């Protein structure tokens, strides 16, 4: 079945460092891909999305490109801030084959940014 | 900005008791979901709901679970006889459409602790 694999955390970086969180997926069809962020005590918030191959999603300085050839959707940010400290979830939604659009999530990666 | 709300934020119950977790989805959304996250594990899909009936349910969603939309605003998840392994964070989500590119909006979650 469909699955999402994320890099293990936690990831600890200094402020202004470059961030990459790896995400790879397995899907039978053509999924849409998402990154969600969860700040402490809050729900999951959509960070960015891409719905087809080679699409780049971007928001708040974060970017991720839908790479069909490598089945990846890695999250990047050029310069992280302390306020980016959160848990990041990669997810896919594929319904064209299954007929449903439930999300399949990765395990989440905790990011801690130090001042 | 519209948001999904969930109550209570934390529920403690004894094994064998019934619990009802409540959610108020975004008002113009038509598709509703429940997910759960056992501590340290992946966010897992439980059930999707549309037009007053279940669209899809996972293997986790057995006869102990039920969902209901009792009025025009609430969406509930009932666990009839809780088990220790039901302890988890439960997230409600809603979406405007179930097409792959439409994101799901998540609530802040209810932490269920079964003792």
JSON list of C-alpha atoms in Angstrom, two decimals:
[
{"chain": "A", "resi": 1, "resn": "UNK", "atom": "CA", "xyz": [0.00, 0.00, 0.00]},
{"chain": "A", "resi": 2, "resn": "UNK", "atom": "CA", "xyz": [0.88, 3.66, -0.11]},
{"chain": "A", "resi": 3, "resn": "UNK", "atom": "CA", "xyz": [3.39, 4.89, 2.45]},
{"chain": "A", "resi": 4, "resn": "UNK", "atom": "CA", "xyz": [5.49, 7.88, 3.47]},
{"chain": "A", "resi": 5, "resn": "UNK", "atom": "CA", "xyz": [8.95, 7.73, 5.00]},
{"chain": "A", "resi": 6, "resn": "UNK", "atom": "CA", "xyz": [10.45, 10.69, 6.81]},
{"chain": "A", "resi": 7, "resn": "UNK", "atom": "CA", "xyz": [13.86, 11.21, 8.27]},
{"chain": "A", "resi": 8, "resn": "UNK", "atom": "CA", "xyz": [14.16, 10.52, 11.95]},
{"chain": "A", "resi": 9, "resn": "UNK", "atom": "CA", "xyz": [14.36, 13.41, 14.34]},
{"chain": "A", "resi": 10, "resn": "UNK", "atom": "CA", "xyz": [14.96, 15.35, 16.33]},
{"chain": "A", "resi": 11, "resn": "UNK", "atom": "CA", "xyz": [16.84, 17.79, 14.17]},
{"chain": "A", "resi": 12, "resn": "UNK", "atom": "CA", "xyz": [18.67, 20.52, 16.08]},
{"chain": "A", "resi": 13, "resn": "UNK", "atom": "CA", "xyz": [19.99, 23.53, 14.18]},
{"chain": "A", "resi": 14, "resn": "UNK", "atom": "CA", "xyz": [21.35, 26.95, 14.97]},
{"chain": "A", "resi": 15, "resn": "UNK", "atom": "CA", "xyz": [19.40, 29.99, 13.87]},
{"chain": "A", "resi": 16, "resn": "UNK", "atom": "CA", "xyz": [20.05, 30.89, 10.21]},
{"chain": "A", "resi": 17, "resn": "UNK", "atom": "CA", "xyz": [21.18, 27.38, 9.34]},
{"chain": "A", "resi": 18, "resn": "UNK", "atom": "CA", "xyz": [19.94, 25.55, 6.25]},
{"chain": "A", "resi": 19, "resn": "UNK", "atom": "CA", "xyz": [17.22, 22.99, 6.80]},
{"chain": "A", "resi": 20, "resn": "UNK", "atom": "CA", "xyz": [16.44, 19.83, 4.88]},
{"chain": "A", "resi": 21, "resn": "UNK", "atom": "CA", "xyz": [13.91, 17.26, 6.06]},
{"chain": "A", "resi": 22, "resn": "UNK", "atom": "CA", "xyz": [13.77, 14.26, 3.77]},
{"chain": "A", "resi": 23, "resn": "UNK", "atom": "CA", "xyz": [10.50, 12.66, 2.70]},
{"chain": "A", "resi": 24, "resn": "UNK", "atom": "CA", "xyz": [10.03, 9.82, 0.26]},
{"chain": "A", "resi": 25, "resn": "UNK", "atom": "CA", "xyz": [6.82, 8.10, -0.70]},
{"chain": "A", "resi": 26, "resn": "UNK", "atom": "CA", "xyz": [5.41, 4.97, -2.25]},
{"chain": "A", "resi": 27, "resn": "UNK", "atom": "CA", "xyz": [2.13, 5.25, -4.12]},
{"chain": "A", "resi": 28, "resn": "UNK", "atom": "CA", "xyz": [0.30, 3.29, -6.76]},
{"chain": "A", "resi": 29, "resn": "UNK", "atom": "CA", "xyz": [-1.18, 6.31, -8.49]},
{"chain": "A", "resi": 30, "resn": "UNK", "atom": "CA", "xyz": [-0.42, 10.00, -8.70]},
{"chain": "A", "resi": 31, "resn": "UNK", "atom": "CA", "xyz": [-0.66, 11.44, -5.21]},
{"chain": "A", "resi": 32, "resn": "UNK", "atom": "CA", "xyz": [-0.83, 14.97, -3.99]},
{"chain": "A", "resi": 33, "resn": "UNK", "atom": "CA", "xyz": [1.88, 15.72, -1.46]},
{"chain": "A", "resi": 34, "resn": "UNK", "atom": "CA", "xyz": [1.74, 17.90, 1.61]},
{"chain": "A", "resi": 35, "resn": "UNK", "atom": "CA", "xyz": [3.87, 19.22, 4.43]},
{"chain": "A", "resi": 36, "resn": "UNK", "atom": "CA", "xyz": [2.07, 19.98, 7.67]},
{"chain": "A", "resi": 37, "resn": "UNK", "atom": "CA", "xyz": [3.55, 21.66, 10.74]},
{"chain": "A", "resi": 38, "resn": "UNK", "atom": "CA", "xyz": [2.50, 21.25, 14.34]},
{"chain": "A", "resi": 39, "resn": "UNK", "atom": "CA", "xyz": [3.56, 23.90, 16.84]},
{"chain": "A", "resi": 40, "resn": "UNK", "atom": "CA", "xyz": [3.44, 22.99, 20.53]},
{"chain": "A", "resi": 41, "resn": "UNK", "atom": "CA", "xyz": [-0.12, 22.67, 21.78]},
{"chain": "A", "resi": 42, "resn": "UNK", "atom": "CA", "xyz": [-1.65, 23.29, 18.38]},
{"chain": "A", "resi": 43, "resn": "UNK", "atom": "CA", "xyz": [-3.18, 21.27, 15.56]},
{"chain": "A", "resi": 44, "resn": "UNK", "atom": "CA", "xyz": [-1.67, 20.32, 12.23]},
{"chain": "A", "resi": 45, "resn": "UNK", "atom": "CA", "xyz": [-1.37, 23.30, 9.89]},
{"chain": "A", "resi": 46, "resn": "UNK", "atom": "CA", "xyz": [-0.79, 23.05, 6.19]},
{"chain": "A", "resi": 47, "resn": "UNK", "atom": "CA", "xyz": [2.63, 24.41, 5.32]},
{"chain": "A", "resi": 48, "resn": "UNK", "atom": "CA", "xyz": [2.71, 23.72, 1.59]},
{"chain": "A", "resi": 49, "resn": "UNK", "atom": "CA", "xyz": [1.50, 21.31, -1.03]},
{"chain": "A", "resi": 50, "resn": "UNK", "atom": "CA", "xyz": [2.16, 20.06, -4.57]},
{"chain": "A", "resi": 51, "resn": "UNK", "atom": "CA", "xyz": [-0.33, 18.22, -6.70]},
{"chain": "A", "resi": 52, "resn": "UNK", "atom": "CA", "xyz": [1.70, 16.98, -9.65]},
{"chain": "A", "resi": 53, "resn": "UNK", "atom": "CA", "xyz": [5.23, 16.09, -10.68]},
{"chain": "A", "resi": 54, "resn": "UNK", "atom": "CA", "xyz": [7.75, 18.97, -10.76]},
{"chain": "A", "resi": 55, "resn": "UNK", "atom": "CA", "xyz": [5.41, 21.28, -8.86]},
{"chain": "A", "resi": 56, "resn": "UNK", "atom": "CA", "xyz": [7.13, 23.33, -6.18]},
{"chain": "A", "resi": 57, "resn": "UNK", "atom": "CA", "xyz": [5.18, 24.24, -3.09]},
{"chain": "A", "resi": 58, "resn": "UNK", "atom": "CA", "xyz": [6.37, 27.18, -1.03]},
{"chain": "A", "resi": 59, "resn": "UNK", "atom": "CA", "xyz": [5.29, 29.12, 2.03]},
{"chain": "A", "resi": 60, "resn": "UNK", "atom": "CA", "xyz": [7.00, 31.16, 4.77]},
{"chain": "A", "resi": 61, "resn": "UNK", "atom": "CA", "xyz": [10.43, 30.53, 3.23]},
{"chain": "A", "resi": 62, "resn": "UNK", "atom": "CA", "xyz": [9.92, 26.77, 3.09]},
{"chain": "A", "resi": 63, "resn": "UNK", "atom": "CA", "xyz": [10.01, 24.92, -0.23]},
{"chain": "A", "resi": 64, "resn": "UNK", "atom": "CA", "xyz": [9.48, 21.38, -1.47]},
{"chain": "A", "resi": 65, "resn": "UNK", "atom": "CA", "xyz": [9.53, 20.01, -5.00]},
{"chain": "A", "resi": 66, "resn": "UNK", "atom": "CA", "xyz": [7.49, 17.01, -6.11]},
{"chain": "A", "resi": 67, "resn": "UNK", "atom": "CA", "xyz": [10.06, 14.67, -7.67]},
{"chain": "A", "resi": 68, "resn": "UNK", "atom": "CA", "xyz": [8.39, 11.73, -9.36]},
{"chain": "A", "resi": 69, "resn": "UNK", "atom": "CA", "xyz": [11.65, 10.18, -10.55]},
{"chain": "A", "resi": 70, "resn": "UNK", "atom": "CA", "xyz": [12.96, 9.89, -7.00]},
{"chain": "A", "resi": 71, "resn": "UNK", "atom": "CA", "xyz": [9.52, 9.70, -5.32]},
{"chain": "A", "resi": 72, "resn": "UNK", "atom": "CA", "xyz": [10.58, 12.46, -2.97]},
{"chain": "A", "resi": 73, "resn": "UNK", "atom": "CA", "xyz": [9.22, 15.68, -1.50]},
{"chain": "A", "resi": 74, "resn": "UNK", "atom": "CA", "xyz": [12.02, 17.03, 0.66]},
{"chain": "A", "resi": 75, "resn": "UNK", "atom": "CA", "xyz": [11.35, 20.13, 2.76]},
{"chain": "A", "resi": 76, "resn": "UNK", "atom": "CA", "xyz": [13.95, 22.91, 2.68]},
{"chain": "A", "resi": 77, "resn": "UNK", "atom": "CA", "xyz": [14.46, 26.32, 4.17]},
{"chain": "A", "resi": 78, "resn": "UNK", "atom": "CA", "xyz": [17.46, 28.51, 3.59]},
{"chain": "A", "resi": 79, "resn": "UNK", "atom": "CA", "xyz": [17.63, 30.15, 7.00]},
{"chain": "A", "resi": 80, "resn": "UNK", "atom": "CA", "xyz": [15.68, 28.79, 9.96]},
{"chain": "A", "resi": 81, "resn": "UNK", "atom": "CA", "xyz": [14.46, 30.85, 12.90]},
{"chain": "A", "resi": 82, "resn": "UNK", "atom": "CA", "xyz": [13.75, 29.90, 16.49]},
{"chain": "A", "resi": 83, "resn": "UNK", "atom": "CA", "xyz": [10.05, 30.28, 15.68]},
{"chain": "A", "resi": 84, "resn": "UNK", "atom": "CA", "xyz": [10.33, 27.39, 13.18]},
{"chain": "A", "resi": 85, "resn": "UNK", "atom": "CA", "xyz": [10.76, 24.94, 16.05]},
{"chain": "A", "resi": 86, "resn": "UNK", "atom": "CA", "xyz": [7.93, 22.46, 15.60]},
{"chain": "A", "resi": 87, "resn": "UNK", "atom": "CA", "xyz": [7.11, 18.98, 14.35]},
{"chain": "A", "resi": 88, "resn": "UNK", "atom": "CA", "xyz": [6.91, 18.62, 10.56]},
{"chain": "A", "resi": 89, "resn": "UNK", "atom": "CA", "xyz": [4.77, 15.95, 8.89]},
{"chain": "A", "resi": 90, "resn": "UNK", "atom": "CA", "xyz": [4.98, 14.81, 5.29]},
{"chain": "A", "resi": 91, "resn": "UNK", "atom": "CA", "xyz": [1.74, 13.36, 3.89]},
{"chain": "A", "resi": 92, "resn": "UNK", "atom": "CA", "xyz": [0.24, 12.08, 0.68]},
{"chain": "A", "resi": 93, "resn": "UNK", "atom": "CA", "xyz": [-3.29, 11.86, -0.58]},
{"chain": "A", "resi": 94, "resn": "UNK", "atom": "CA", "xyz": [-4.10, 9.57, -3.48]},
{"chain": "A", "resi": 95, "resn": "UNK", "atom": "CA", "xyz": [-7.65, 8.97, -4.56]},
{"chain": "A", "resi": 96, "resn": "UNK", "atom": "CA", "xyz": [-7.71, 8.48, -8.28]},
{"chain": "A", "resi": 97, "resn": "UNK", "atom": "CA", "xyz": [-6.92, 4.78, -7.87]},
{"chain": "A", "resi": 98, "resn": "UNK", "atom": "CA", "xyz": [-8.48, 4.09, -4.48]},
{"chain": "A", "resi": 99, "resn": "UNK", "atom": "CA", "xyz": [-11.41, 6.46, -4.74]},
{"chain": "A", "resi": 100, "resn": "UNK", "atom": "CA", "xyz": [-10.70, 7.95, -1.36]},
{"chain": "A", "resi": 101, "resn": "UNK", "atom": "CA", "xyz": [-8.51, 10.84, -0.34]},
{"chain": "A", "resi": 102, "resn": "UNK", "atom": "CA", "xyz": [-7.40, 9.96, 3.13]},
{"chain": "A", "resi": 103, "resn": "UNK", "atom": "CA", "xyz": [-4.00, 11.21, 4.16]},
{"chain": "A", "resi": 104, "resn": "UNK", "atom": "CA", "xyz": [-1.10, 8.88, 4.74]},
{"chain": "A", "resi": 105, "resn": "UNK", "atom": "CA", "xyz": [1.42, 10.50, 7.06]},
{"chain": "A", "resi": 106, "resn": "UNK", "atom": "CA", "xyz": [5.07, 10.09, 7.81]},
{"chain": "A", "resi": 107, "resn": "UNK", "atom": "CA", "xyz": [6.20, 9.76, 11.41]},
{"chain": "A", "resi": 108, "resn": "UNK", "atom": "CA", "xyz": [6.93, 13.46, 11.80]},
{"chain": "A", "resi": 109, "resn": "UNK", "atom": "CA", "xyz": [10.28, 15.15, 12.35]},
{"chain": "A", "resi": 110, "resn": "UNK", "atom": "CA", "xyz": [10.84, 17.38, 15.34]},
{"chain": "A", "resi": 111, "resn": "UNK", "atom": "CA", "xyz": [12.90, 20.48, 14.58]},
{"chain": "A", "resi": 112, "resn": "UNK", "atom": "CA", "xyz": [14.54, 22.49, 17.32]},
{"chain": "A", "resi": 113, "resn": "UNK", "atom": "CA", "xyz": [16.23, 25.77, 16.40]},
{"chain": "A", "resi": 114, "resn": "UNK", "atom": "CA", "xyz": [18.63, 27.30, 18.89]},
{"chain": "A", "resi": 115, "resn": "UNK", "atom": "CA", "xyz": [19.27, 31.02, 19.16]},
{"chain": "B", "resi": 1, "resn": "UNK", "atom": "CA", "xyz": [-9.79, 32.58, 9.67]},
{"chain": "B", "resi": 2, "resn": "UNK", "atom": "CA", "xyz": [-12.13, 29.60, 10.01]},
{"chain": "B", "resi": 3, "resn": "UNK", "atom": "CA", "xyz": [-10.77, 26.73, 12.03]},
{"chain": "B", "resi": 4, "resn": "UNK", "atom": "CA", "xyz": [-11.66, 23.26, 13.19]},
{"chain": "B", "resi": 5, "resn": "UNK", "atom": "CA", "xyz": [-12.26, 23.02, 16.92]},
{"chain": "B", "resi": 6, "resn": "UNK", "atom": "CA", "xyz": [-12.19, 19.99, 19.16]},
{"chain": "B", "resi": 7, "resn": "UNK", "atom": "CA", "xyz": [-13.36, 19.31, 22.70]},
{"chain": "B", "resi": 8, "resn": "UNK", "atom": "CA", "xyz": [-12.20, 18.33, 25.18]},
{"chain": "B", "resi": 9, "resn": "UNK", "atom": "CA", "xyz": [-8.49, 18.98, 24.78]},
{"chain": "B", "resi": 10, "resn": "UNK", "atom": "CA", "xyz": [-7.71, 16.17, 27.21]},
{"chain": "B", "resi": 11, "resn": "UNK", "atom": "CA", "xyz": [-9.92, 13.30, 28.33]},
{"chain": "B", "resi": 12, "resn": "UNK", "atom": "CA", "xyz": [-9.01, 10.77, 30.97]},
{"chain": "B", "resi": 13, "resn": "UNK", "atom": "CA", "xyz": [-11.21, 7.71, 31.24]},
{"chain": "B", "resi": 14, "resn": "UNK", "atom": "CA", "xyz": [-11.15, 4.26, 32.75]},
{"chain": "B", "resi": 15, "resn": "UNK", "atom": "CA", "xyz": [-10.88, 1.15, 30.65]},
{"chain": "B", "resi": 16, "resn": "UNK", "atom": "CA", "xyz": [-14.28, -0.08, 29.53]},
{"chain": "B", "resi": 17, "resn": "UNK", "atom": "CA", "xyz": [-15.92, 3.34, 29.69]},
{"chain": "B", "resi": 18, "resn": "UNK", "atom": "CA", "xyz": [-17.50, 5.09, 26.72]},
{"chain": "B", "resi": 19, "resn": "UNK", "atom": "CA", "xyz": [-16.05, 8.34, 25.46]},
{"chain": "B", "resi": 20, "resn": "UNK", "atom": "CA", "xyz": [-17.29, 10.85, 22.93]},
{"chain": "B", "resi": 21, "resn": "UNK", "atom": "CA", "xyz": [-14.85, 13.18, 21.26]},
{"chain": "B", "resi": 22, "resn": "UNK", "atom": "CA", "xyz": [-16.35, 16.25, 19.67]},
{"chain": "B", "resi": 23, "resn": "UNK", "atom": "CA", "xyz": [-15.36, 18.29, 16.68]},
{"chain": "B", "resi": 24, "resn": "UNK", "atom": "CA", "xyz": [-16.79, 21.33, 14.94]},
{"chain": "B", "resi": 25, "resn": "UNK", "atom": "CA", "xyz": [-15.58, 21.32, 11.32]},
{"chain": "B", "resi": 26, "resn": "UNK", "atom": "CA", "xyz": [-15.33, 24.42, 9.16]},
{"chain": "B", "resi": 27, "resn": "UNK", "atom": "CA", "xyz": [-18.85, 25.44, 8.29]},
{"chain": "B", "resi": 28, "resn": "UNK", "atom": "CA", "xyz": [-18.85, 25.07, 4.49]},
{"chain": "B", "resi": 29, "resn": "UNK", "atom": "CA", "xyz": [-16.83, 21.86, 4.44]},
{"chain": "B", "resi": 30, "resn": "UNK", "atom": "CA", "xyz": [-18.48, 18.63, 3.37]},
{"chain": "B", "resi": 31, "resn": "UNK", "atom": "CA", "xyz": [-15.91, 15.94, 4.10]},
{"chain": "B", "resi": 32, "resn": "UNK", "atom": "CA", "xyz": [-14.90, 14.97, 7.60]},
{"chain": "B", "resi": 33, "resn": "UNK", "atom": "CA", "xyz": [-12.17, 12.76, 8.97]},
{"chain": "B", "resi": 34, "resn": "UNK", "atom": "CA", "xyz": [-10.80, 11.33, 12.17]},
{"chain": "B", "resi": 35, "resn": "UNK", "atom": "CA", "xyz": [-7.13, 10.44, 12.63]},
{"chain": "B", "resi": 36, "resn": "UNK", "atom": "CA", "xyz": [-5.21, 9.33, 15.64]},
{"chain": "B", "resi": 37, "resn": "UNK", "atom": "CA", "xyz": [-1.60, 9.41, 16.77]},
{"chain": "B", "resi": 38, "resn": "UNK", "atom": "CA", "xyz": [-0.35, 7.05, 19.41]},
{"chain": "B", "resi": 39, "resn": "UNK", "atom": "CA", "xyz": [2.56, 8.65, 21.24]},
{"chain": "B", "resi": 40, "resn": "UNK", "atom": "CA", "xyz": [5.71, 8.42, 19.18]},
{"chain": "B", "resi": 41, "resn": "UNK", "atom": "CA", "xyz": [3.98, 6.80, 16.22]},
{"chain": "B", "resi": 42, "resn": "UNK", "atom": "CA", "xyz": [2.52, 7.89, 12.90]},
{"chain": "B", "resi": 43, "resn": "UNK", "atom": "CA", "xyz": [-0.69, 9.82, 12.45]},
{"chain": "B", "resi": 44, "resn": "UNK", "atom": "CA", "xyz": [-3.13, 7.14, 11.27]},
{"chain": "B", "resi": 45, "resn": "UNK", "atom": "CA", "xyz": [-6.38, 7.48, 9.35]},
{"chain": "B", "resi": 46, "resn": "UNK", "atom": "CA", "xyz": [-9.46, 6.16, 11.14]},
{"chain": "B", "resi": 47, "resn": "UNK", "atom": "CA", "xyz": [-12.52, 7.14, 9.14]},
{"chain": "B", "resi": 48, "resn": "UNK", "atom": "CA", "xyz": [-13.91, 9.53, 6.55]},
{"chain": "B", "resi": 49, "resn": "UNK", "atom": "CA", "xyz": [-17.49, 10.76, 6.46]},
{"chain": "B", "resi": 50, "resn": "UNK", "atom": "CA", "xyz": [-19.57, 12.42, 3.79]},
{"chain": "B", "resi": 51, "resn": "UNK", "atom": "CA", "xyz": [-23.26, 13.00, 3.25]},
{"chain": "B", "resi": 52, "resn": "UNK", "atom": "CA", "xyz": [-24.08, 11.48, 6.62]},
{"chain": "B", "resi": 53, "resn": "UNK", "atom": "CA", "xyz": [-22.39, 8.21, 6.02]},
{"chain": "B", "resi": 54, "resn": "UNK", "atom": "CA", "xyz": [-18.97, 6.63, 6.33]},
{"chain": "B", "resi": 55, "resn": "UNK", "atom": "CA", "xyz": [-16.96, 6.83, 3.09]},
{"chain": "B", "resi": 56, "resn": "UNK", "atom": "CA", "xyz": [-14.05, 4.74, 4.22]},
{"chain": "B", "resi": 57, "resn": "UNK", "atom": "CA", "xyz": [-12.74, 3.28, 7.43]},
{"chain": "B", "resi": 58, "resn": "UNK", "atom": "CA", "xyz": [-9.45, 1.73, 8.39]},
{"chain": "B", "resi": 59, "resn": "UNK", "atom": "CA", "xyz": [-8.80, -1.59, 10.08]},
{"chain": "B", "resi": 60, "resn": "UNK", "atom": "CA", "xyz": [-8.43, 0.30, 13.35]},
{"chain": "B", "resi": 61, "resn": "UNK", "atom": "CA", "xyz": [-12.04, 1.51, 13.14]},
{"chain": "B", "resi": 62, "resn": "UNK", "atom": "CA", "xyz": [-13.71, -1.60, 14.47]},
{"chain": "B", "resi": 63, "resn": "UNK", "atom": "CA", "xyz": [-17.16, -2.09, 16.01]},
{"chain": "B", "resi": 64, "resn": "UNK", "atom": "CA", "xyz": [-16.10, -0.18, 19.12]},
{"chain": "B", "resi": 65, "resn": "UNK", "atom": "CA", "xyz": [-15.91, 3.02, 17.12]},
{"chain": "B", "resi": 66, "resn": "UNK", "atom": "CA", "xyz": [-18.71, 5.05, 15.61]},
{"chain": "B", "resi": 67, "resn": "UNK", "atom": "CA", "xyz": [-19.08, 8.50, 14.12]},
{"chain": "B", "resi": 68, "resn": "UNK", "atom": "CA", "xyz": [-22.03, 10.79, 13.90]},
{"chain": "B", "resi": 69, "resn": "UNK", "atom": "CA", "xyz": [-23.00, 14.21, 12.71]},
{"chain": "B", "resi": 70, "resn": "UNK", "atom": "CA", "xyz": [-25.86, 14.85, 15.11]},
{"chain": "B", "resi": 71, "resn": "UNK", "atom": "CA", "xyz": [-26.60, 18.36, 13.88]},
{"chain": "B", "resi": 72, "resn": "UNK", "atom": "CA", "xyz": [-25.38, 20.78, 11.28]},
{"chain": "B", "resi": 73, "resn": "UNK", "atom": "CA", "xyz": [-22.18, 21.65, 13.06]},
{"chain": "B", "resi": 74, "resn": "UNK", "atom": "CA", "xyz": [-20.82, 18.85, 15.24]},
{"chain": "B", "resi": 75, "resn": "UNK", "atom": "CA", "xyz": [-18.97, 15.71, 14.20]},
{"chain": "B", "resi": 76, "resn": "UNK", "atom": "CA", "xyz": [-18.38, 13.14, 16.93]},
{"chain": "B", "resi": 77, "resn": "UNK", "atom": "CA", "xyz": [-16.26, 10.05, 17.45]},
{"chain": "B", "resi": 78, "resn": "UNK", "atom": "CA", "xyz": [-17.54, 7.57, 20.00]},
{"chain": "B", "resi": 79, "resn": "UNK", "atom": "CA", "xyz": [-15.55, 4.75, 21.51]},
{"chain": "B", "resi": 80, "resn": "UNK", "atom": "CA", "xyz": [-17.97, 2.40, 23.23]},
{"chain": "B", "resi": 81, "resn": "UNK", "atom": "CA", "xyz": [-15.67, 0.49, 25.54]},
{"chain": "B", "resi": 82, "resn": "UNK", "atom": "CA", "xyz": [-12.22, 2.00, 25.74]},
{"chain": "B", "resi": 83, "resn": "UNK", "atom": "CA", "xyz": [-9.08, -0.09, 25.90]},
{"chain": "B", "resi": 84, "resn": "UNK", "atom": "CA", "xyz": [-5.64, 0.91, 27.13]},
{"chain": "B", "resi": 85, "resn": "UNK", "atom": "CA", "xyz": [-4.39, 0.86, 23.54]},
{"chain": "B", "resi": 86, "resn": "UNK", "atom": "CA", "xyz": [-6.93, 3.55, 22.59]},
{"chain": "B", "resi": 87, "resn": "UNK", "atom": "CA", "xyz": [-4.79, 6.08, 24.42]},
{"chain": "B", "resi": 88, "resn": "UNK", "atom": "CA", "xyz": [-3.70, 8.50, 21.73]},
{"chain": "B", "resi": 89, "resn": "UNK", "atom": "CA", "xyz": [-4.15, 11.98, 20.31]},
{"chain": "B", "resi": 90, "resn": "UNK", "atom": "CA", "xyz": [-7.26, 12.10, 18.15]},
{"chain": "B", "resi": 91, "resn": "UNK", "atom": "CA", "xyz": [-7.42, 14.67, 15.36]},
{"chain": "B", "resi": 92, "resn": "UNK", "atom": "CA", "xyz": [-10.52, 15.75, 13.49]},
{"chain": "B", "resi": 93, "resn": "UNK", "atom": "CA", "xyz": [-10.18, 17.22, 10.01]},
{"chain": "B", "resi": 94, "resn": "UNK", "atom": "CA", "xyz": [-12.46, 18.63, 7.36]},
{"chain": "B", "resi": 95, "resn": "UNK", "atom": "CA", "xyz": [-12.13, 19.55, 3.71]},
{"chain": "B", "resi": 96, "resn": "UNK", "atom": "CA", "xyz": [-14.15, 21.43, 1.18]},
{"chain": "B", "resi": 97, "resn": "UNK", "atom": "CA", "xyz": [-13.69, 18.72, -1.41]},
{"chain": "B", "resi": 98, "resn": "UNK", "atom": "CA", "xyz": [-12.13, 15.31, -1.46]},
{"chain": "B", "resi": 99, "resn": "UNK", "atom": "CA", "xyz": [-10.19, 15.96, -4.63]},
{"chain": "B", "resi": 100, "resn": "UNK", "atom": "CA", "xyz": [-6.52, 15.30, -4.16]},
{"chain": "B", "resi": 101, "resn": "UNK", "atom": "CA", "xyz": [-5.39, 18.90, -4.30]},
{"chain": "B", "resi": 102, "resn": "UNK", "atom": "CA", "xyz": [-7.73, 20.11, -1.57]},
{"chain": "B", "resi": 103, "resn": "UNK", "atom": "CA", "xyz": [-6.11, 20.22, 1.82]},
{"chain": "B", "resi": 104, "resn": "UNK", "atom": "CA", "xyz": [-7.65, 18.94, 4.97]},
{"chain": "B", "resi": 105, "resn": "UNK", "atom": "CA", "xyz": [-7.90, 21.35, 7.89]},
{"chain": "B", "resi": 106, "resn": "UNK", "atom": "CA", "xyz": [-7.07, 19.84, 11.23]},
{"chain": "B", "resi": 107, "resn": "UNK", "atom": "CA", "xyz": [-8.23, 20.61, 14.73]},
{"chain": "B", "resi": 108, "resn": "UNK", "atom": "CA", "xyz": [-5.83, 20.86, 17.69]},
{"chain": "B", "resi": 109, "resn": "UNK", "atom": "CA", "xyz": [-6.60, 17.33, 18.82]},
{"chain": "B", "resi": 110, "resn": "UNK", "atom": "CA", "xyz": [-8.00, 15.59, 21.87]},
{"chain": "B", "resi": 111, "resn": "UNK", "atom": "CA", "xyz": [-5.56, 13.68, 24.01]},
{"chain": "B", "resi": 112, "resn": "UNK", "atom": "CA", "xyz": [-7.31, 10.55, 25.26]},
{"chain": "B", "resi": 113, "resn": "UNK", "atom": "CA", "xyz": [-5.77, 8.73, 28.20]},
{"chain": "B", "resi": 114, "resn": "UNK", "atom": "CA", "xyz": [-7.26, 5.38, 29.16]},
{"chain": "B", "resi": 115, "resn": "UNK", "atom": "CA", "xyz": [-6.27, 4.10, 32.60]}
]
